[in-house]
Amino acid sequence: MKHLRQLEDQSVYILREAYKHFNHLAMLWSMGKDSTVLLWLARKAFFGHVPFPLLHVDTSYKIPAMIEYRDRIAREWRLNLVVGQNKEALAAGMNHTLGRDVCCTALKTNAMKNLVEERGYTGIILGVRADEDSTRAKERYFSPRDKHGDWDFRDQPPELWDQFKTTFPPGTHIRIHPLLDWTEINIWEYIKHENIPFMDLYLDRGDGTRYRSLGCAPCTMPIKSTAKTVDEIIVELRKSTVAERAGRAQDAGRGMEMLRKKGYM
Amino acid sequence: MTQHDQTKPQESLNIVIVGHVDHGKSTLVGRLYADTGSLPEGKLEKVQAICRQQGKEFEYAFLFDAFLEEQEQGITIDTARTFFIWNGRQYIIIDAPGHKEFLKNMISGAARAEAALLLIDALEGVREQSKKHGYLLSLLGVTQFAVVVNKMDLVGYRQDVFDGIEKEYREFLGQFRAVPQQMIPVSAKMGDNIAVRSGNMNWYQGPTVLDTLALFKKEQVRSEQPLRFPLQDVYKFDARRILAGRITAGRLKVGDQLVFSPSNKTAVVQSIEGFNVDPPPAEAQAGQSVGITLDEQIFVERGEIASHRDSVPLVSTAVRVNLFWMGRRPLEKGRKYVLRLATREVPCEVAVIHRIIDTADLAQLQESQSVARNQVAELTLRVKSPLAFDLSSSFESTGRFVLVDEYDISGGGIITELVHDEQEGLREEARQREYAWLTGDVRSEDRALQYGHRAAIVLFTGSAQTGKTFLARRVEALLVADSRHAYLLEGENLLQGLDADLSAADPSFASERVRRYGEVARLLIDTGLIVVSTSKTFGINYQRMAEMIRTLVQPAPVIAVHMSRAGEEPPPNTDLHFAGPQDFDAAARQILEELKKRGVLIQPSGTKTHIQYSI
């Protein structure tokens, strides 16, 4: 598992750089497989401790099992959990039938922006991976966002030799992406290697389907699969040529570029 | 073994694709994925559908040029990372932009690569960015690369065209001793010599692009080199005081004696810590992010480089470098920058711009006062305090650096030479002295606990008649009244005794007097005292004298206090500056506060004395 150790070493290095340079640092945790691996890597980097808060952007449309899992892990690992929600938009009746990009922007992007603004975070750690979609493939490990939270992909900072962008003008913040070099298979290989607890929604629980990517209940579809163990997931993924986020509605067309430009994760 | 175990990757390799704009880099990547069946299902169809909708011809490049703007302009703006698995190896393909506007993006891509493919258009031939990228690959340390001559279909697959390009480009590369592993004639659009051998160029016997990828070797492990462990941070989350960092070369073991540079402190590795690792490792090697504990709680900071004693890094305040500049504004002499080398950050200035290198013909341009965006130059840099480093010819990670201009990383470079500075002799003396220093059973930690403070030196500087001796006496008195162990080291007192053999009238003895003064200060510091240093300057200027004393008292903490009559600039690294007439009692109290802030004076916390080291 030499390549997993290399990925881990790089991610740990990035997490430690983030912790050293940002006084107001937080990590986004969606309870999905990627951000849970990210959380585990933080425990690796800081020797069993997680020295910053974990943010969960709750759209209120999450699958209930996800919330149970969140609260259990937060208790067991003694996490400082901060939950953010765009209550205004929800009170006004926001839901996916009003348009998926409208709904994602209101309940996820804006909820996160509010949280960042309210609490004054200058560094946000996210579990984004380059192989998820082609705009994420162009991300930096340390990626600046302007005063409006927007991403200027035309003018990204240079990043070389593990020297990252850690200084920035007031009012802006940096997104930190320690998992950029990981693939979906690497995530599962690592979950197995480290025996990381994950939600069983990712497994076939008898009906011949499982979730490959987890989001809001109305916009996330399970895939046909009989994988009942992590090993079986890995075997299935090696054979598959279907995109990971094929079950995520907001990715259709040019959706992801537009969403991410506006600050989507 | 199931069928899938055969395709399970054993290793991964980072490959960057570079070359002049429009020579077909993104097309090559698209083709490589399509021909190896590595595209996700539906991806080809989705992009083809978008093309139809926009009424333009499908190109393989569109598969990875993700941004709308990239597709509209038909150029790659930023580096994309994509993955594919072939023959038991996972390739991370980094498609770098070729347009000169986006050179910094190309550099970001190439800097993380272990091997490169450099594309040249057969019809256009060797162009400006073909040369620049070739040169930068060498500067970035990517020595493993192949040259791909693309669009052979447009020149009728003619061997003489290919041979001409090969000759010209090899000659160019030869000037900086770069040698490509292969030169491959291809057509990415038509699929010639990408994944399958072309029937159109039987005169070519070498490997295809895909074969060439397989021939690239995994980066040589740096674990056989001498140890380099740049300190990233010091953690105190629980009872353990953990020194964290990533080993950039060599290996370290429990029980090894480590030397930290530039402070010269030494300690023994007590344990290598981990989370969810059982049993804890006894050894770690290059590439690994680790945490260690030491047998003694020495004070070391982020940025220092730990090594073994028999192979320490170089230390100086000046270095000669090759640098490429990506800044929004030109690099200029006299402006302040921050140099970042491994985990060290230190203010620096450009001392000399030796020459600008024209990457198109490697010609030397006339002397210049500044380096423009996208230029490469040879410089001498001067840093504000001693920097531990290596030459890039012997160590990769500790031989290169970036320069930060305001908020932005704006330049990158490699160190080619150590530039000798005035302190070199004393620095070596201090280093050898610290290594050879013998101690009894009492450690400096034990003394600190007994005395209620760590040892340190309060170093006064300033011209004559500024009241520094007067203030120094106040500080000594205030410290002793506060039950601390302090001693005023007055330079005058050495003249009649220790310096009696040096003729007072002879100015050539001035440095020797300072050297002796510094060594006496070092000895007193080792007894656990807070040395309050004030002295006439023995006839050399106070800035130089302060530098010499600083070098000699390494690794003790120095609190530098400068006194001046009116608004003159204090020497570098001054901690407290008093200008004009002073309330001396207030100034003395301020110095004590600084000693507390720096963790020299231990604060009583409850009934137990607690030493705070992680400052």
PDB file of N, CA and C in Angstrom, chain B residues 249-282:
ATOM      1  N   ALA B 249      14.822  14.044   2.873  1.00  0.00           N
ATOM      2  CA  ALA B 249      15.900  13.183   2.392  1.00  0.00           C
ATOM      3  C   ALA B 249      16.385  12.311   3.542  1.00  0.00           C
ATOM      4  N   GLY B 250      16.881  11.122   3.214  1.00  0.00           N
ATOM      5  CA  GLY B 250      17.474  10.248   4.210  1.00  0.00           C
ATOM      6  C   GLY B 250      16.468   9.574   5.121  1.00  0.00           C
ATOM      7  N   ARG B 251      16.952   9.095   6.255  1.00  0.00           N
ATOM      8  CA  ARG B 251      16.072   8.433   7.213  1.00  0.00           C
ATOM      9  C   ARG B 251      16.484   8.779   8.638  1.00  0.00           C
ATOM     10  N   LEU B 252      15.538   8.660   9.563  1.00  0.00           N
ATOM     11  CA  LEU B 252      15.892   8.858  10.967  1.00  0.00           C
ATOM     12  C   LEU B 252      15.353   7.710  11.799  1.00  0.00           C
ATOM     13  N   LYS B 253      16.065   7.404  12.898  1.00  0.00           N
ATOM     14  CA  LYS B 253      15.712   6.276  13.747  1.00  0.00           C
ATOM     15  C   LYS B 253      15.632   6.732  15.201  1.00  0.00           C
ATOM     16  N   VAL B 254      14.865   5.984  15.981  1.00  0.00           N
ATOM     17  CA  VAL B 254      14.846   6.226  17.420  1.00  0.00           C
ATOM     18  C   VAL B 254      16.275   6.027  17.931  1.00  0.00           C
ATOM     19  N   GLY B 255      16.770   6.965  18.746  1.00  0.00           N
ATOM     20  CA  GLY B 255      18.130   6.884  19.267  1.00  0.00           C
ATOM     21  C   GLY B 255      19.140   7.725  18.498  1.00  0.00           C
ATOM     22  N   ASP B 256      18.759   8.212  17.316  1.00  0.00           N
ATOM     23  CA  ASP B 256      19.657   9.062  16.528  1.00  0.00           C
ATOM     24  C   ASP B 256      19.881  10.409  17.214  1.00  0.00           C
ATOM     25  N   GLN B 257      21.118  10.894  17.158  1.00  0.00           N
ATOM     26  CA  GLN B 257      21.331  12.260  17.617  1.00  0.00           C
ATOM     27  C   GLN B 257      21.083  13.213  16.445  1.00  0.00           C
ATOM     28  N   LEU B 258      20.228  14.206  16.661  1.00  0.00           N
ATOM     29  CA  LEU B 258      19.908  15.170  15.618  1.00  0.00           C
ATOM     30  C   LEU B 258      20.577  16.505  15.908  1.00  0.00           C
ATOM     31  N   VAL B 259      20.992  17.168  14.836  1.00  0.00           N
ATOM     32  CA  VAL B 259      21.519  18.530  14.940  1.00  0.00           C
ATOM     33  C   VAL B 259      20.537  19.430  14.211  1.00  0.00           C
ATOM     34  N   PHE B 260      20.122  20.533  14.836  1.00  0.00           N
ATOM     35  CA  PHE B 260      19.215  21.462  14.178  1.00  0.00           C
ATOM     36  C   PHE B 260      20.007  22.650  13.637  1.00  0.00           C
ATOM     37  N   SER B 261      19.757  22.993  12.365  1.00  0.00           N
ATOM     38  CA  SER B 261      20.449  24.135  11.764  1.00  0.00           C
ATOM     39  C   SER B 261      19.416  25.170  11.366  1.00  0.00           C
ATOM     40  N   PRO B 262      19.682  26.465  11.529  1.00  0.00           N
ATOM     41  CA  PRO B 262      20.970  27.032  11.902  1.00  0.00           C
ATOM     42  C   PRO B 262      21.210  27.208  13.397  1.00  0.00           C
ATOM     43  N   SER B 263      20.367  26.706  14.312  1.00  0.00           N
ATOM     44  CA  SER B 263      20.571  27.018  15.735  1.00  0.00           C
ATOM     45  C   SER B 263      21.681  26.203  16.382  1.00  0.00           C
ATOM     46  N   ASN B 264      22.100  25.083  15.738  1.00  0.00           N
ATOM     47  CA  ASN B 264      23.134  24.192  16.275  1.00  0.00           C
ATOM     48  C   ASN B 264      22.702  23.391  17.493  1.00  0.00           C
ATOM     49  N   LYS B 265      21.408  23.403  17.831  1.00  0.00           N
ATOM     50  CA  LYS B 265      20.990  22.624  18.991  1.00  0.00           C
ATOM     51  C   LYS B 265      20.986  21.141  18.664  1.00  0.00           C
ATOM     52  N   THR B 266      21.209  20.341  19.683  1.00  0.00           N
ATOM     53  CA  THR B 266      21.234  18.895  19.459  1.00  0.00           C
ATOM     54  C   THR B 266      20.340  18.196  20.475  1.00  0.00           C
ATOM     55  N   ALA B 267      19.792  17.043  20.082  1.00  0.00           N
ATOM     56  CA  ALA B 267      19.013  16.209  20.985  1.00  0.00           C
ATOM     57  C   ALA B 267      18.881  14.829  20.344  1.00  0.00           C
ATOM     58  N   VAL B 268      18.412  13.867  21.140  1.00  0.00           N
ATOM     59  CA  VAL B 268      18.300  12.487  20.667  1.00  0.00           C
ATOM     60  C   VAL B 268      16.826  12.137  20.440  1.00  0.00           C
ATOM     61  N   VAL B 269      16.532  11.448  19.344  1.00  0.00           N
ATOM     62  CA  VAL B 269      15.158  11.024  19.043  1.00  0.00           C
ATOM     63  C   VAL B 269      14.722   9.971  20.055  1.00  0.00           C
ATOM     64  N   GLN B 270      13.664  10.297  20.808  1.00  0.00           N
ATOM     65  CA  GLN B 270      13.189   9.376  21.827  1.00  0.00           C
ATOM     66  C   GLN B 270      12.128   8.431  21.275  1.00  0.00           C
ATOM     67  N   SER B 271      11.233   8.974  20.411  1.00  0.00           N
ATOM     68  CA  SER B 271      10.188   8.126  19.831  1.00  0.00           C
ATOM     69  C   SER B 271       9.724   8.718  18.517  1.00  0.00           C
ATOM     70  N   ILE B 272       9.136   7.876  17.679  1.00  0.00           N
ATOM     71  CA  ILE B 272       8.447   8.351  16.483  1.00  0.00           C
ATOM     72  C   ILE B 272       6.965   8.110  16.755  1.00  0.00           C
ATOM     73  N   GLU B 273       6.197   9.186  16.758  1.00  0.00           N
ATOM     74  CA  GLU B 273       4.793   9.091  17.153  1.00  0.00           C
ATOM     75  C   GLU B 273       3.895   8.816  15.943  1.00  0.00           C
ATOM     76  N   GLY B 274       2.705   8.287  16.215  1.00  0.00           N
ATOM     77  CA  GLY B 274       1.762   8.041  15.126  1.00  0.00           C
ATOM     78  C   GLY B 274       0.362   7.934  15.677  1.00  0.00           C
ATOM     79  N   PHE B 275      -0.624   7.886  14.777  1.00  0.00           N
ATOM     80  CA  PHE B 275      -2.007   7.660  15.193  1.00  0.00           C
ATOM     81  C   PHE B 275      -2.517   6.434  14.445  1.00  0.00           C
ATOM     82  N   ASN B 276      -3.127   5.500  15.160  1.00  0.00           N
ATOM     83  CA  ASN B 276      -3.607   4.258  14.574  1.00  0.00           C
ATOM     84  C   ASN B 276      -2.467   3.465  13.927  1.00  0.00           C
ATOM     85  N   VAL B 277      -1.280   3.526  14.551  1.00  0.00           N
ATOM     86  CA  VAL B 277      -0.141   2.739  14.077  1.00  0.00           C
ATOM     87  C   VAL B 277       0.346   1.899  15.256  1.00  0.00           C
ATOM     88  N   ASP B 278       0.339   0.587  15.085  1.00  0.00           N
ATOM     89  CA  ASP B 278       0.724  -0.284  16.184  1.00  0.00           C
ATOM     90  C   ASP B 278       1.590  -1.412  15.633  1.00  0.00           C
ATOM     91  N   PRO B 279       2.794  -1.606  16.109  1.00  0.00           N
ATOM     92  CA  PRO B 279       3.488  -0.807  17.110  1.00  0.00           C
ATOM     93  C   PRO B 279       4.031   0.489  16.496  1.00  0.00           C
ATOM     94  N   PRO B 280       4.387   1.476  17.335  1.00  0.00           N
ATOM     95  CA  PRO B 280       4.934   2.720  16.783  1.00  0.00           C
ATOM     96  C   PRO B 280       6.219   2.447  16.017  1.00  0.00           C
ATOM     97  N   PRO B 281       6.442   3.155  14.914  1.00  0.00           N
ATOM     98  CA  PRO B 281       7.604   2.891  14.081  1.00  0.00           C
ATOM     99  C   PRO B 281       8.910   3.241  14.783  1.00  0.00           C
ATOM    100  N   ALA B 282       9.981   2.524  14.448  1.00  0.00           N
ATOM    101  CA  ALA B 282      11.292   2.806  15.028  1.00  0.00           C
ATOM    102  C   ALA B 282      12.133   3.597  14.052  1.00  0.00           C
TER     103      ALA B 282
END
